[in-house]
Amino acid sequence: MRTNNCIKSAFFSVFLFLGLITGNTLLAQSNETAIMPEFTVDLSKTIGSFKPLNGVNGGPRVRLGNAFDNSEYFKTFGPPHVRLHDTRYSDEETVDIHTIFPNFDADENDPKNYHFEKTDLYIKSILDLGAKVIFRLGESIEHGEPKFYIHPPKDFKKWARICSRIVEHYNMGWADGFHWDIQYWEIWNEPDIAECWSGTQEQYLQLYEITAKTLKKLDTNLKIGGPTLAYNMDSALGEAFLKHCKKTNSPLDFVSYHIYSKSTDDFMKRIEISNATIRKHGFKDAEISLSEWNYVPSWSGKSRAETRDGMAQTMAAPGSAFTVAVLSYMQDTELDMAQYYSAFGTIFRFGLFDATGVPKKAIHALEAYHKMVQLGTRVSTSGNKKETGVSIIASTKLSDGKTAVLLSNFGDDAARYKLQIKNAIFKNELKCSEYLLDDNHNLDIDREQILSSKDFNLMVDLPKSSVRLLLFESL
């Protein structure tokens, strides 16, 4: 009897020990789930369509060095707008005023003094994609010394008339031209930095006023904009520009500025500051365009090799995650359009393609976002962390039984997240296909699974510098 009691006691102790282990394991799992960061998608709450924020600088045509056409790649990320700036980095002698009208002393009313042919071909390659053109009137950036073309024109009124003739060529058929109805015309680029403008602040304001009024007189339906600042609109030139346009009643249909940053939090705060400045000065109806933007960890390093390697991150996995995060956040701002810098296919360090025409990793970030736009209707989400670059957006096409969720982690330490899909109305099971963009994947299929529930919960691996696109399809 005593022996049996001892055996029973031993079994009970082992059972209790195992129970404690199991209980602690479940508790640990429960606690891990409890503290795991969460994303949610509510399919019952639609927000509307996506804003056309995935525009780019530079078209698909390349003639500098190697010659190739990137049109097929452009179709994968579907830019709604292509801004014509710095095009000489991919197709020489295009767009810049000095390339179209090389002799400033010539008669601006004589078609023979204009060289439109190369720019015609460049623009046609963009329009053939179904994208709209934003024509930057001015000159490309000049990094070296001496500067040749970024100086204030000798005669502002004549320069404005030359711009007017360019508009007539592309919209009104002048000089064997076209009727392409290019709406957006941006006056100069980054007049707040020495690489783009050698004149004074007052000279730029005068140039803008004269040109904007000349173009509006030609066609009131044109959309004229500026000042395309390298820095915020609350800067000295930004404030002066807005005041000047208001005081002189200068046309200002859209306001444009640029942001390059290494922080998603800084990036979004600068958008908020610039947009608030624009509205503060009374431009309630003006469109707002972020006409250049990208991730830049550092403009320069201790050596050329360090600078090269740092800039390479812009087009690699970190820059890709940054791009998706910022595109997601910008949906909830006052921005009307944005143009990523850049889609060039040359040796230029910001290009989406290398010098041989091979796409860089960042092109897949734009591709992932385009898939969201194609699906159509945006739905409510939660889980953004702008401080560290964690983002979520979702879209759905209920008539086809499809939903897409795009996630990004630019710099957060958390590597695993809980994703909850609420209020799914699909009657059947869902197939979930996951695509991964990171150091080793280019938006490749990573996992497929079948889900069956009204509210779906799944764990998602999303470490730093990664993007994950989840496509749900009703079976």
PDB file of N, CA and C in Angstrom, residues 121-181:
ATOM      1  N   LEU A 121      10.224  62.693 -79.799  1.00  0.00           N
ATOM      2  CA  LEU A 121      10.333  61.241 -79.651  1.00  0.00           C
ATOM      3  C   LEU A 121      10.295  60.827 -78.181  1.00  0.00           C
ATOM      4  N   TYR A 122      10.954  61.634 -77.356  1.00  0.00           N
ATOM      5  CA  TYR A 122      10.995  61.323 -75.923  1.00  0.00           C
ATOM      6  C   TYR A 122       9.582  61.373 -75.330  1.00  0.00           C
ATOM      7  N   ILE A 123       8.837  62.418 -75.644  1.00  0.00           N
ATOM      8  CA  ILE A 123       7.486  62.561 -75.103  1.00  0.00           C
ATOM      9  C   ILE A 123       6.557  61.482 -75.656  1.00  0.00           C
ATOM     10  N   LYS A 124       6.683  61.172 -76.932  1.00  0.00           N
ATOM     11  CA  LYS A 124       5.818  60.148 -77.522  1.00  0.00           C
ATOM     12  C   LYS A 124       5.988  58.810 -76.823  1.00  0.00           C
ATOM     13  N   SER A 125       7.224  58.482 -76.431  1.00  0.00           N
ATOM     14  CA  SER A 125       7.460  57.210 -75.737  1.00  0.00           C
ATOM     15  C   SER A 125       6.718  57.156 -74.407  1.00  0.00           C
ATOM     16  N   ILE A 126       6.498  58.311 -73.807  1.00  0.00           N
ATOM     17  CA  ILE A 126       5.749  58.395 -72.541  1.00  0.00           C
ATOM     18  C   ILE A 126       4.253  58.295 -72.793  1.00  0.00           C
ATOM     19  N   LEU A 127       3.763  59.056 -73.745  1.00  0.00           N
ATOM     20  CA  LEU A 127       2.337  59.041 -74.056  1.00  0.00           C
ATOM     21  C   LEU A 127       1.895  57.664 -74.531  1.00  0.00           C
ATOM     22  N   ASP A 128       2.761  56.947 -75.211  1.00  0.00           N
ATOM     23  CA  ASP A 128       2.429  55.600 -75.674  1.00  0.00           C
ATOM     24  C   ASP A 128       2.184  54.643 -74.516  1.00  0.00           C
ATOM     25  N   LEU A 129       2.695  54.973 -73.350  1.00  0.00           N
ATOM     26  CA  LEU A 129       2.466  54.163 -72.150  1.00  0.00           C
ATOM     27  C   LEU A 129       1.101  54.440 -71.517  1.00  0.00           C
ATOM     28  N   GLY A 130       0.458  55.548 -71.942  1.00  0.00           N
ATOM     29  CA  GLY A 130      -0.785  55.970 -71.314  1.00  0.00           C
ATOM     30  C   GLY A 130      -0.565  56.902 -70.148  1.00  0.00           C
ATOM     31  N   ALA A 131       0.666  57.338 -69.944  1.00  0.00           N
ATOM     32  CA  ALA A 131       0.980  58.264 -68.852  1.00  0.00           C
ATOM     33  C   ALA A 131       0.816  59.706 -69.317  1.00  0.00           C
ATOM     34  N   LYS A 132       0.587  60.606 -68.372  1.00  0.00           N
ATOM     35  CA  LYS A 132       0.519  62.025 -68.654  1.00  0.00           C
ATOM     36  C   LYS A 132       1.894  62.660 -68.428  1.00  0.00           C
ATOM     37  N   VAL A 133       2.129  63.756 -69.131  1.00  0.00           N
ATOM     38  CA  VAL A 133       3.419  64.434 -69.063  1.00  0.00           C
ATOM     39  C   VAL A 133       3.331  65.680 -68.187  1.00  0.00           C
ATOM     40  N   ILE A 134       4.328  65.856 -67.337  1.00  0.00           N
ATOM     41  CA  ILE A 134       4.531  67.109 -66.619  1.00  0.00           C
ATOM     42  C   ILE A 134       5.798  67.717 -67.201  1.00  0.00           C
ATOM     43  N   PHE A 135       5.647  68.818 -67.935  1.00  0.00           N
ATOM     44  CA  PHE A 135       6.764  69.409 -68.675  1.00  0.00           C
ATOM     45  C   PHE A 135       7.442  70.464 -67.818  1.00  0.00           C
ATOM     46  N   ARG A 136       8.691  70.188 -67.430  1.00  0.00           N
ATOM     47  CA  ARG A 136       9.470  71.151 -66.674  1.00  0.00           C
ATOM     48  C   ARG A 136      10.155  72.103 -67.660  1.00  0.00           C
ATOM     49  N   LEU A 137       9.767  73.362 -67.604  1.00  0.00           N
ATOM     50  CA  LEU A 137      10.373  74.394 -68.450  1.00  0.00           C
ATOM     51  C   LEU A 137      11.596  74.954 -67.739  1.00  0.00           C
ATOM     52  N   GLY A 138      12.777  74.678 -68.273  1.00  0.00           N
ATOM     53  CA  GLY A 138      13.983  75.161 -67.613  1.00  0.00           C
ATOM     54  C   GLY A 138      15.188  74.360 -68.046  1.00  0.00           C
ATOM     55  N   GLU A 139      16.057  74.029 -67.085  1.00  0.00           N
ATOM     56  CA  GLU A 139      17.307  73.353 -67.390  1.00  0.00           C
ATOM     57  C   GLU A 139      17.583  72.246 -66.372  1.00  0.00           C
ATOM     58  N   SER A 140      18.342  71.252 -66.809  1.00  0.00           N
ATOM     59  CA  SER A 140      18.741  70.161 -65.922  1.00  0.00           C
ATOM     60  C   SER A 140      19.760  70.646 -64.898  1.00  0.00           C
ATOM     61  N   ILE A 141      19.877  69.889 -63.832  1.00  0.00           N
ATOM     62  CA  ILE A 141      20.834  70.213 -62.782  1.00  0.00           C
ATOM     63  C   ILE A 141      22.258  70.121 -63.323  1.00  0.00           C
ATOM     64  N   GLU A 142      23.151  70.976 -62.818  1.00  0.00           N
ATOM     65  CA  GLU A 142      24.566  70.958 -63.206  1.00  0.00           C
ATOM     66  C   GLU A 142      25.414  70.841 -61.936  1.00  0.00           C
ATOM     67  N   HIS A 143      26.025  69.695 -61.758  1.00  0.00           N
ATOM     68  CA  HIS A 143      26.827  69.456 -60.556  1.00  0.00           C
ATOM     69  C   HIS A 143      28.253  69.982 -60.699  1.00  0.00           C
ATOM     70  N   GLY A 144      28.786  69.970 -61.903  1.00  0.00           N
ATOM     71  CA  GLY A 144      30.179  70.355 -62.101  1.00  0.00           C
ATOM     72  C   GLY A 144      30.371  71.844 -62.303  1.00  0.00           C
ATOM     73  N   GLU A 145      31.596  72.216 -62.429  1.00  0.00           N
ATOM     74  CA  GLU A 145      31.980  73.603 -62.700  1.00  0.00           C
ATOM     75  C   GLU A 145      32.744  73.662 -64.018  1.00  0.00           C
ATOM     76  N   PRO A 146      32.551  74.694 -64.810  1.00  0.00           N
ATOM     77  CA  PRO A 146      31.623  75.809 -64.569  1.00  0.00           C
ATOM     78  C   PRO A 146      30.189  75.433 -64.933  1.00  0.00           C
ATOM     79  N   LYS A 147      29.232  76.256 -64.511  1.00  0.00           N
ATOM     80  CA  LYS A 147      27.831  76.076 -64.883  1.00  0.00           C
ATOM     81  C   LYS A 147      27.590  76.745 -66.233  1.00  0.00           C
ATOM     82  N   PHE A 148      26.800  76.089 -67.068  1.00  0.00           N
ATOM     83  CA  PHE A 148      26.579  76.622 -68.411  1.00  0.00           C
ATOM     84  C   PHE A 148      25.160  77.135 -68.647  1.00  0.00           C
ATOM     85  N   TYR A 149      24.152  76.463 -68.097  1.00  0.00           N
ATOM     86  CA  TYR A 149      22.789  76.744 -68.542  1.00  0.00           C
ATOM     87  C   TYR A 149      21.811  77.139 -67.435  1.00  0.00           C
ATOM     88  N   ILE A 150      22.256  77.149 -66.203  1.00  0.00           N
ATOM     89  CA  ILE A 150      21.321  77.373 -65.096  1.00  0.00           C
ATOM     90  C   ILE A 150      21.219  78.848 -64.709  1.00  0.00           C
ATOM     91  N   HIS A 151      21.709  79.731 -65.545  1.00  0.00           N
ATOM     92  CA  HIS A 151      21.707  81.154 -65.241  1.00  0.00           C
ATOM     93  C   HIS A 151      20.367  81.785 -65.647  1.00  0.00           C
ATOM     94  N   PRO A 152      19.987  82.891 -65.006  1.00  0.00           N
ATOM     95  CA  PRO A 152      18.760  83.590 -65.404  1.00  0.00           C
ATOM     96  C   PRO A 152      18.823  83.993 -66.882  1.00  0.00           C
ATOM     97  N   PRO A 153      17.746  83.840 -67.619  1.00  0.00           N
ATOM     98  CA  PRO A 153      17.747  84.250 -69.032  1.00  0.00           C
ATOM     99  C   PRO A 153      18.086  85.728 -69.185  1.00  0.00           C
ATOM    100  N   LYS A 154      18.683  86.077 -70.322  1.00  0.00           N
ATOM    101  CA  LYS A 154      19.035  87.476 -70.580  1.00  0.00           C
ATOM    102  C   LYS A 154      17.789  88.349 -70.668  1.00  0.00           C
ATOM    103  N   ASP A 155      16.702  87.770 -71.152  1.00  0.00           N
ATOM    104  CA  ASP A 155      15.453  88.514 -71.353  1.00  0.00           C
ATOM    105  C   ASP A 155      14.308  87.625 -70.883  1.00  0.00           C
ATOM    106  N   PHE A 156      13.736  87.956 -69.728  1.00  0.00           N
ATOM    107  CA  PHE A 156      12.684  87.115 -69.150  1.00  0.00           C
ATOM    108  C   PHE A 156      11.458  87.027 -70.053  1.00  0.00           C
ATOM    109  N   LYS A 157      11.091  88.130 -70.671  1.00  0.00           N
ATOM    110  CA  LYS A 157       9.899  88.131 -71.522  1.00  0.00           C
ATOM    111  C   LYS A 157      10.110  87.275 -72.769  1.00  0.00           C
ATOM    112  N   LYS A 158      11.304  87.348 -73.329  1.00  0.00           N
ATOM    113  CA  LYS A 158      11.586  86.515 -74.493  1.00  0.00           C
ATOM    114  C   LYS A 158      11.600  85.045 -74.096  1.00  0.00           C
ATOM    115  N   TRP A 159      12.196  84.745 -72.948  1.00  0.00           N
ATOM    116  CA  TRP A 159      12.213  83.363 -72.465  1.00  0.00           C
ATOM    117  C   TRP A 159      10.794  82.844 -72.306  1.00  0.00           C
ATOM    118  N   ALA A 160       9.903  83.681 -71.800  1.00  0.00           N
ATOM    119  CA  ALA A 160       8.506  83.290 -71.639  1.00  0.00           C
ATOM    120  C   ALA A 160       7.842  83.049 -72.994  1.00  0.00           C
ATOM    121  N   ARG A 161       8.200  83.854 -73.979  1.00  0.00           N
ATOM    122  CA  ARG A 161       7.635  83.663 -75.320  1.00  0.00           C
ATOM    123  C   ARG A 161       8.144  82.357 -75.945  1.00  0.00           C
ATOM    124  N   ILE A 162       9.396  82.027 -75.671  1.00  0.00           N
ATOM    125  CA  ILE A 162       9.946  80.754 -76.147  1.00  0.00           C
ATOM    126  C   ILE A 162       9.173  79.588 -75.513  1.00  0.00           C
ATOM    127  N   CYS A 163       8.916  79.687 -74.221  1.00  0.00           N
ATOM    128  CA  CYS A 163       8.115  78.662 -73.540  1.00  0.00           C
ATOM    129  C   CYS A 163       6.727  78.566 -74.147  1.00  0.00           C
ATOM    130  N   SER A 164       6.173  79.709 -74.491  1.00  0.00           N
ATOM    131  CA  SER A 164       4.852  79.741 -75.111  1.00  0.00           C
ATOM    132  C   SER A 164       4.861  79.007 -76.445  1.00  0.00           C
ATOM    133  N   ARG A 165       5.908  79.185 -77.215  1.00  0.00           N
ATOM    134  CA  ARG A 165       6.028  78.481 -78.491  1.00  0.00           C
ATOM    135  C   ARG A 165       6.164  76.969 -78.279  1.00  0.00           C
ATOM    136  N   ILE A 166       6.846  76.577 -77.239  1.00  0.00           N
ATOM    137  CA  ILE A 166       6.966  75.143 -76.921  1.00  0.00           C
ATOM    138  C   ILE A 166       5.597  74.555 -76.602  1.00  0.00           C
ATOM    139  N   VAL A 167       4.808  75.285 -75.830  1.00  0.00           N
ATOM    140  CA  VAL A 167       3.435  74.845 -75.538  1.00  0.00           C
ATOM    141  C   VAL A 167       2.643  74.729 -76.837  1.00  0.00           C
ATOM    142  N   GLU A 168       2.760  75.728 -77.697  1.00  0.00           N
ATOM    143  CA  GLU A 168       2.035  75.709 -78.962  1.00  0.00           C
ATOM    144  C   GLU A 168       2.439  74.508 -79.819  1.00  0.00           C
ATOM    145  N   HIS A 169       3.707  74.161 -79.791  1.00  0.00           N
ATOM    146  CA  HIS A 169       4.168  73.027 -80.590  1.00  0.00           C
ATOM    147  C   HIS A 169       3.510  71.730 -80.128  1.00  0.00           C
ATOM    148  N   TYR A 170       3.432  71.535 -78.827  1.00  0.00           N
ATOM    149  CA  TYR A 170       2.927  70.261 -78.317  1.00  0.00           C
ATOM    150  C   TYR A 170       1.414  70.211 -78.144  1.00  0.00           C
ATOM    151  N   ASN A 171       0.784  71.347 -78.030  1.00  0.00           N
ATOM    152  CA  ASN A 171      -0.664  71.348 -77.807  1.00  0.00           C
ATOM    153  C   ASN A 171      -1.482  71.935 -78.945  1.00  0.00           C
ATOM    154  N   MET A 172      -0.864  72.739 -79.810  1.00  0.00           N
ATOM    155  CA  MET A 172      -1.628  73.468 -80.823  1.00  0.00           C
ATOM    156  C   MET A 172      -1.108  73.253 -82.237  1.00  0.00           C
ATOM    157  N   GLY A 173      -0.171  72.347 -82.405  1.00  0.00           N
ATOM    158  CA  GLY A 173       0.289  71.979 -83.729  1.00  0.00           C
ATOM    159  C   GLY A 173       1.285  72.915 -84.373  1.00  0.00           C
ATOM    160  N   TRP A 174       1.792  73.908 -83.641  1.00  0.00           N
ATOM    161  CA  TRP A 174       2.726  74.876 -84.228  1.00  0.00           C
ATOM    162  C   TRP A 174       4.038  74.187 -84.610  1.00  0.00           C
ATOM    163  N   ALA A 175       4.632  74.611 -85.690  1.00  0.00           N
ATOM    164  CA  ALA A 175       5.915  74.084 -86.178  1.00  0.00           C
ATOM    165  C   ALA A 175       5.845  72.574 -86.397  1.00  0.00           C
ATOM    166  N   ASP A 176       4.849  72.168 -87.174  1.00  0.00           N
ATOM    167  CA  ASP A 176       4.639  70.741 -87.463  1.00  0.00           C
ATOM    168  C   ASP A 176       4.510  69.941 -86.172  1.00  0.00           C
ATOM    169  N   GLY A 177       3.778  70.520 -85.242  1.00  0.00           N
ATOM    170  CA  GLY A 177       3.661  69.924 -83.914  1.00  0.00           C
ATOM    171  C   GLY A 177       2.468  69.012 -83.730  1.00  0.00           C
ATOM    172  N   PHE A 178       1.947  69.006 -82.508  1.00  0.00           N
ATOM    173  CA  PHE A 178       0.971  68.005 -82.092  1.00  0.00           C
ATOM    174  C   PHE A 178      -0.187  68.667 -81.333  1.00  0.00           C
ATOM    175  N   HIS A 179      -1.164  67.854 -81.034  1.00  0.00           N
ATOM    176  CA  HIS A 179      -2.282  68.277 -80.185  1.00  0.00           C
ATOM    177  C   HIS A 179      -2.367  67.285 -79.018  1.00  0.00           C
ATOM    178  N   TRP A 180      -1.313  67.271 -78.225  1.00  0.00           N
ATOM    179  CA  TRP A 180      -1.186  66.273 -77.173  1.00  0.00           C
ATOM    180  C   TRP A 180      -1.820  66.696 -75.847  1.00  0.00           C
ATOM    181  N   ASP A 181      -2.297  67.908 -75.768  1.00  0.00           N
ATOM    182  CA  ASP A 181      -2.997  68.376 -74.571  1.00  0.00           C
ATOM    183  C   ASP A 181      -2.193  68.127 -73.288  1.00  0.00           C
TER     184      ASP A 181
END
